[in-house]
N, CA and C of each residue as an Amber inpcrd file, in Angstrom:
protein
   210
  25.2290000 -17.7170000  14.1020000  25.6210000 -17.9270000  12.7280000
  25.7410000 -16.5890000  12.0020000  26.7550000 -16.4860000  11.3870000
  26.8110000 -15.5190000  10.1660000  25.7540000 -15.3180000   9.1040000
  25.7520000 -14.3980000   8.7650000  23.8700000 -14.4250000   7.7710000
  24.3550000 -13.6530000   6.5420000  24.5990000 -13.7410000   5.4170000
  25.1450000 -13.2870000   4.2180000  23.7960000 -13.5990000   2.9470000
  23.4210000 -12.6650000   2.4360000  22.5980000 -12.2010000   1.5870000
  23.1220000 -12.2590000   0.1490000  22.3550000 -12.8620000  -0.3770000
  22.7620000 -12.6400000  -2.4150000  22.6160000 -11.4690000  -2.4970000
  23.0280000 -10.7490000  -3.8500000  22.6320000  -9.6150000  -4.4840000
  21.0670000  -9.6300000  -4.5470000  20.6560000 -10.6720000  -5.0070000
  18.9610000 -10.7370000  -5.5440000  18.4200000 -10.9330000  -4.5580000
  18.8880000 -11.1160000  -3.4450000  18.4960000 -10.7720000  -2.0880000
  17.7690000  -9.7170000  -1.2140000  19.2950000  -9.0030000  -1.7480000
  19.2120000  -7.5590000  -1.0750000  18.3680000  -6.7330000  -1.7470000
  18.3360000  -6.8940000  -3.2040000  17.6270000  -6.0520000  -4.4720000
  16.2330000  -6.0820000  -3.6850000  15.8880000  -7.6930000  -3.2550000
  14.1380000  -8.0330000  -2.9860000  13.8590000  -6.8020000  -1.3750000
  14.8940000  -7.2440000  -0.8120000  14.7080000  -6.3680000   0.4560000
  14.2540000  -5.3260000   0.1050000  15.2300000  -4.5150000  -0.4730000
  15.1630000  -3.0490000  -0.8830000  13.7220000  -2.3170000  -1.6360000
  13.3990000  -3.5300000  -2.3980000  11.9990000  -3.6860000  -3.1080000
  10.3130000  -3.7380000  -2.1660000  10.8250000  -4.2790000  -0.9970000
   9.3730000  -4.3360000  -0.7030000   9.0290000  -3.2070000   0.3310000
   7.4310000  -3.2580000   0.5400000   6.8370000  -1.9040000   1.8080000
   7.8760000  -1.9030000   3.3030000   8.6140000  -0.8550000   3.3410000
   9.0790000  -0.6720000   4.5860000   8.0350000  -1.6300000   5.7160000
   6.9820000  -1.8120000   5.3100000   6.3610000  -1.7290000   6.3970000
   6.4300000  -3.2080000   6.7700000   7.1020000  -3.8920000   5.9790000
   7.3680000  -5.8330000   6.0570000   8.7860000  -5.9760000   5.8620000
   9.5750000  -4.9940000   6.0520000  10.8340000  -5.1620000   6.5630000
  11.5580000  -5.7110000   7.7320000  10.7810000  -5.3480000   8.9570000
  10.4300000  -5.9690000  10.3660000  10.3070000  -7.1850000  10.3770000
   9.2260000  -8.2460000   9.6400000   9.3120000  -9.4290000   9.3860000
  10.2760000 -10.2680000   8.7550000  10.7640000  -9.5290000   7.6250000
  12.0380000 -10.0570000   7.0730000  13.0010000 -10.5760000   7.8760000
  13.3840000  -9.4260000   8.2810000  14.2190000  -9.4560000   9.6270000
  14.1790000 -10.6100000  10.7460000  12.7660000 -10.2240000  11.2470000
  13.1800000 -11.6130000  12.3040000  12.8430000 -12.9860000  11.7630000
  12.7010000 -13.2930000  10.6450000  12.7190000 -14.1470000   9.6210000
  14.3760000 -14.6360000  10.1940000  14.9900000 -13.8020000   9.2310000
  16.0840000 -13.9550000   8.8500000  16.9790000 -14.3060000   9.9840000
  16.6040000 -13.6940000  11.7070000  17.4640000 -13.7370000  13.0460000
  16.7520000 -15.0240000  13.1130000  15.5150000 -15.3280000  13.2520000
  15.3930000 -16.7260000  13.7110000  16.4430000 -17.8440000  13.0630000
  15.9720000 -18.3160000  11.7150000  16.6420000 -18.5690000  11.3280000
  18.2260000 -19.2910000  11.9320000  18.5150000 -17.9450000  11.4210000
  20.3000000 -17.8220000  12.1320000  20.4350000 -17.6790000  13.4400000
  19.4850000 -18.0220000  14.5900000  19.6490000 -18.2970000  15.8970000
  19.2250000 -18.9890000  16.2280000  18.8720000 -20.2070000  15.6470000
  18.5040000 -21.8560000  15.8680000  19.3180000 -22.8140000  15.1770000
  20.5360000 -23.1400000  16.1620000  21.4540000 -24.3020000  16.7260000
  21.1150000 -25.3220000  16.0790000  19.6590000 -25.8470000  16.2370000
  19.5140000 -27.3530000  15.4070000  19.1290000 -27.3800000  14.1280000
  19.2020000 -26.3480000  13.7450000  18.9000000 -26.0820000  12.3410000
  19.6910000 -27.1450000  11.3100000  18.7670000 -28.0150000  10.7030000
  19.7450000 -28.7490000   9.6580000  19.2300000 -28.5530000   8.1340000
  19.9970000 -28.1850000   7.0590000  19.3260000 -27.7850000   5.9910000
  20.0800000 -28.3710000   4.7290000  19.4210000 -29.6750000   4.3460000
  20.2160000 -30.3290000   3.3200000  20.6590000 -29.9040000   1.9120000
  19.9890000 -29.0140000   1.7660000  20.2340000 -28.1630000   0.1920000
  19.7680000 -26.6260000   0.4610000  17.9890000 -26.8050000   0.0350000
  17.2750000 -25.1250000  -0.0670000  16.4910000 -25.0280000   0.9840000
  15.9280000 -24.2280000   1.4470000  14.9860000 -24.1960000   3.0380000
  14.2390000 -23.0230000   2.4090000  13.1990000 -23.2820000   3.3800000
  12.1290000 -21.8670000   3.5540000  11.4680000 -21.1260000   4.6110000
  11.4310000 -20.2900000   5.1320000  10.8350000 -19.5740000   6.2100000
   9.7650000 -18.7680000   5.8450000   8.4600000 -18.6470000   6.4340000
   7.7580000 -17.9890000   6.4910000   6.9590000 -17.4820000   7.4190000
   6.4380000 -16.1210000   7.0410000   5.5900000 -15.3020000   8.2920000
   4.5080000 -15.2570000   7.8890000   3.7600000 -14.0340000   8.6120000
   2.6730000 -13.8600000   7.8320000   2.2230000 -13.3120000   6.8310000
   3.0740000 -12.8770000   6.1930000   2.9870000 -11.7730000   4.6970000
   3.8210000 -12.0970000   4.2190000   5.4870000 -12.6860000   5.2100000
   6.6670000 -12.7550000   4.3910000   7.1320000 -13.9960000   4.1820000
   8.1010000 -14.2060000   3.3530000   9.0050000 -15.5780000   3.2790000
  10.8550000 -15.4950000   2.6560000  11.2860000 -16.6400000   3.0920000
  12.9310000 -16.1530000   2.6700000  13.0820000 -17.8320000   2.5810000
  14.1310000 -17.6340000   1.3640000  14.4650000 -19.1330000   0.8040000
  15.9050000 -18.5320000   1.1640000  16.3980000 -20.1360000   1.7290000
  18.0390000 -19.8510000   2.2480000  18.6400000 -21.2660000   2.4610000
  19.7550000 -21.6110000   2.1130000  20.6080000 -22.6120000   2.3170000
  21.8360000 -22.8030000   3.8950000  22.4120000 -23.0760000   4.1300000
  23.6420000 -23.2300000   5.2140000  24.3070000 -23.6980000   4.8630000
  25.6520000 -22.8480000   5.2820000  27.3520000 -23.5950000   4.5400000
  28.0910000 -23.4030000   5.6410000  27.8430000 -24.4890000   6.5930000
  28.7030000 -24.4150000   7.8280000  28.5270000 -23.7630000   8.2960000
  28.7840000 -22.1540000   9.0420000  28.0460000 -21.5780000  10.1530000
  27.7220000 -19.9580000   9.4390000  27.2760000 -20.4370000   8.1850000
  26.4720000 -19.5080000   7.0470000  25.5470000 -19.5040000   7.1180000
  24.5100000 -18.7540000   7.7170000  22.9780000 -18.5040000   6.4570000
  22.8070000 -17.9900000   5.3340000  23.1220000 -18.9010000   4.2770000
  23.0090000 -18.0930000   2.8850000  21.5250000 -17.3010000   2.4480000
  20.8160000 -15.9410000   2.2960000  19.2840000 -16.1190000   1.9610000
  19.5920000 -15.4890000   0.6040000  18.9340000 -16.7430000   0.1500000
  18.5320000 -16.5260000  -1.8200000  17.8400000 -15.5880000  -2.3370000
  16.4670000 -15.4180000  -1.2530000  15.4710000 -14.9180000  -1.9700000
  14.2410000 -13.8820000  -0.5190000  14.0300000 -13.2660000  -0.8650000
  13.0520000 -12.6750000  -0.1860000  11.4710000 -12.2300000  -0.5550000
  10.9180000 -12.1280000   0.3180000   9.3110000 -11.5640000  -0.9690000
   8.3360000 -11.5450000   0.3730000   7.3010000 -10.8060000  -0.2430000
   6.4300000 -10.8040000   0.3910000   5.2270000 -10.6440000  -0.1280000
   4.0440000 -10.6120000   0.3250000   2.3540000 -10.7810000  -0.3510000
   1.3510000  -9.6820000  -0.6340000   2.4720000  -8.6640000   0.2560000
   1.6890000  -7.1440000   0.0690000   2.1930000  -6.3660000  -0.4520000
């Protein structure tokens, strides 16, 4: 799947410790490399520090939002 980021997205990325960038990330590949993924409106993923709110528009991962706890 294609993986396309909001602005307020990218802003959050850019915002947090390099050091939970790594998580973001495979946040974000899981995600978008699971086939049975069905997502009726808003979704959420989380790790252990991190999380990403994201929708699907056909073979889109839209992610809304990013953040993390540290």
């Amino acid at each position: 799947m294609k993986v396309e980021l909001v602005q307020q997205a990218a802003n959050a990325l850019f915002d947090v410790p390099d050091s939970v960038h790594e998580e973001i990330i495979t946040l974000i590949e899981a995600v978008a490399e699971d086939p049975m993924i069905q997502v009726p409106d808003l979704a959420a993923a989380f790790g252990e520090w991190c999380w990403l709110v994201y929708t699907i528009h056909g073979d889109v991962v839209e992610v809304l939002d990013v953040g993390c706890a540290r």
